[in-house]
mmCIF file of C-alpha atoms in Angstrom:
data_model
loop_
_atom_site.group_PDB
_atom_site.id
_atom_site.type_symbol
_atom_site.label_atom_id
_atom_site.label_comp_id
_atom_site.label_asym_id
_atom_site.label_seq_id
_atom_site.Cartn_x
_atom_site.Cartn_y
_atom_site.Cartn_z
ATOM 1 C CA ALA Y 287 47.232 19.806 106.484
ATOM 2 C CA ARG Y 288 49.883 22.521 106.821
ATOM 3 C CA GLY Y 289 50.196 22.567 103.037
ATOM 4 C CA PHE Y 290 46.879 24.455 103.018
ATOM 5 C CA ILE Y 291 48.754 27.444 104.423
ATOM 6 C CA PHE Y 292 50.806 27.637 101.216
ATOM 7 C CA GLY Y 293 48.476 26.070 98.646
ATOM 8 C CA THR Y 294 45.487 28.351 99.040
ATOM 9 C CA PRO Y 295 47.284 31.696 98.523
ATOM 10 C CA ILE Y 296 49.330 30.264 95.641
ATOM 11 C CA ALA Y 297 46.135 29.077 93.917
ATOM 12 C CA LEU Y 298 44.566 32.510 94.382
ATOM 13 C CA GLU Y 299 47.661 34.277 93.045
ATOM 14 C CA ILE Y 300 47.897 32.199 89.862
ATOM 15 C CA GLY Y 301 44.131 32.077 89.288
ATOM 16 C CA ALA Y 302 43.831 28.333 89.818
ATOM 17 C CA LYS Y 303 41.372 26.293 91.799
ATOM 18 C CA PHE Y 304 42.467 24.809 95.114
ATOM 19 C CA VAL Y 305 42.033 21.024 95.435
ATOM 20 C CA PRO Y 306 42.895 19.565 98.841
ATOM 21 C CA LEU Y 307 44.473 16.126 99.132
ATOM 22 C CA ARG Y 308 43.819 14.692 102.582
ATOM 23 C CA LYS Y 309 44.293 11.611 104.704
ATOM 24 C CA PRO Y 310 41.343 9.140 104.720
ATOM 25 C CA ASN Y 311 37.935 10.227 106.040
ATOM 26 C CA LYS Y 312 38.764 13.957 106.160
ATOM 27 C CA LEU Y 313 36.921 15.008 102.972
ATOM 28 C CA PRO Y 314 33.109 14.934 102.633
ATOM 29 C CA GLY Y 315 31.423 13.338 99.638
ATOM 30 C CA LYS Y 316 32.806 10.933 97.050
ATOM 31 C CA VAL Y 317 36.582 10.576 96.897
ATOM 32 C CA ILE Y 318 39.270 8.616 95.107
ATOM 33 C CA SER Y 319 42.280 7.335 97.032
ATOM 34 C CA GLU Y 320 45.879 6.250 96.547
ATOM 35 C CA GLU Y 321 48.099 4.345 98.983
ATOM 36 C CA TYR Y 322 51.785 5.120 99.297
ATOM 37 C CA GLU Y 323 54.875 3.939 101.159
ATOM 38 C CA LEU Y 324 56.351 5.647 104.193
ATOM 39 C CA GLU Y 325 59.693 4.978 105.835
ATOM 40 C CA TYR Y 326 57.802 3.089 108.545
ATOM 41 C CA GLY Y 327 54.730 1.690 106.752
ATOM 42 C CA ARG Y 328 51.932 2.777 104.427
ATOM 43 C CA ASP Y 329 49.473 5.667 104.290
ATOM 44 C CA CYS Y 330 46.743 6.913 101.974
ATOM 45 C CA LEU Y 331 45.692 10.186 100.315
ATOM 46 C CA GLU Y 332 42.186 11.089 99.155
ATOM 47 C CA MET Y 333 40.887 13.666 96.680
ATOM 48 C CA HIS Y 334 37.326 14.641 95.721
ATOM 49 C CA LEU Y 335 36.100 12.637 92.740
ATOM 50 C CA GLY Y 336 36.200 14.822 89.615
ATOM 51 C CA ALA Y 337 38.106 17.661 91.303
ATOM 52 C CA VAL Y 338 40.682 17.656 88.500
ATOM 53 C CA GLU Y 339 39.468 16.948 84.978
ATOM 54 C CA PRO Y 340 41.543 15.171 82.304
ATOM 55 C CA GLY Y 341 43.839 17.655 80.578
ATOM 56 C CA GLU Y 342 43.836 20.153 83.449
ATOM 57 C CA ARG Y 343 47.210 21.219 84.793
ATOM 58 C CA ALA Y 344 48.033 20.956 88.489
ATOM 59 C CA LEU Y 345 50.588 22.384 90.882
ATOM 60 C CA VAL Y 346 51.256 20.228 93.953
ATOM 61 C CA VAL Y 347 52.265 22.125 97.103
ATOM 62 C CA ASP Y 348 53.389 20.240 100.213
ATOM 63 C CA ASP Y 349 55.008 21.550 103.364
ATOM 64 C CA LEU Y 350 57.548 18.703 103.630
ATOM 65 C CA ILE Y 351 59.194 16.172 101.335
ATOM 66 C CA ALA Y 352 60.924 13.289 103.102
ATOM 67 C CA THR Y 353 60.574 10.149 100.968
ATOM 68 C CA GLY Y 354 58.540 11.528 98.065
ATOM 69 C CA GLY Y 355 55.730 9.049 98.777
ATOM 70 C CA THR Y 356 53.094 11.735 99.240
ATOM 71 C CA LEU Y 357 54.134 13.466 96.017
ATOM 72 C CA CYS Y 358 54.004 10.188 94.052
ATOM 73 C CA ALA Y 359 50.524 9.413 95.438
ATOM 74 C CA ALA Y 360 49.377 12.941 94.556
ATOM 75 C CA MET Y 361 50.607 12.528 90.974
ATOM 76 C CA LYS Y 362 48.711 9.228 90.636
ATOM 77 C CA LEU Y 363 45.507 10.818 91.969
ATOM 78 C CA LEU Y 364 45.813 13.681 89.515
#
């Protein structure tokens, strides 16, 4: 969730909406999910259903990139 620290002000600066991607059961309402590989197992990301419409552009901001699994899952959700 530390990515929120960077993502929110960047979205405001470029005039974009902020769409959080979270671990399971952290977002209210209907979500879509994507599993991804970790060095030591599997995890999952969720995003609000319909948060990003087809054809919209997205900027993914994360606070850490180790294996790239989170980034790959984010791209599939978008």
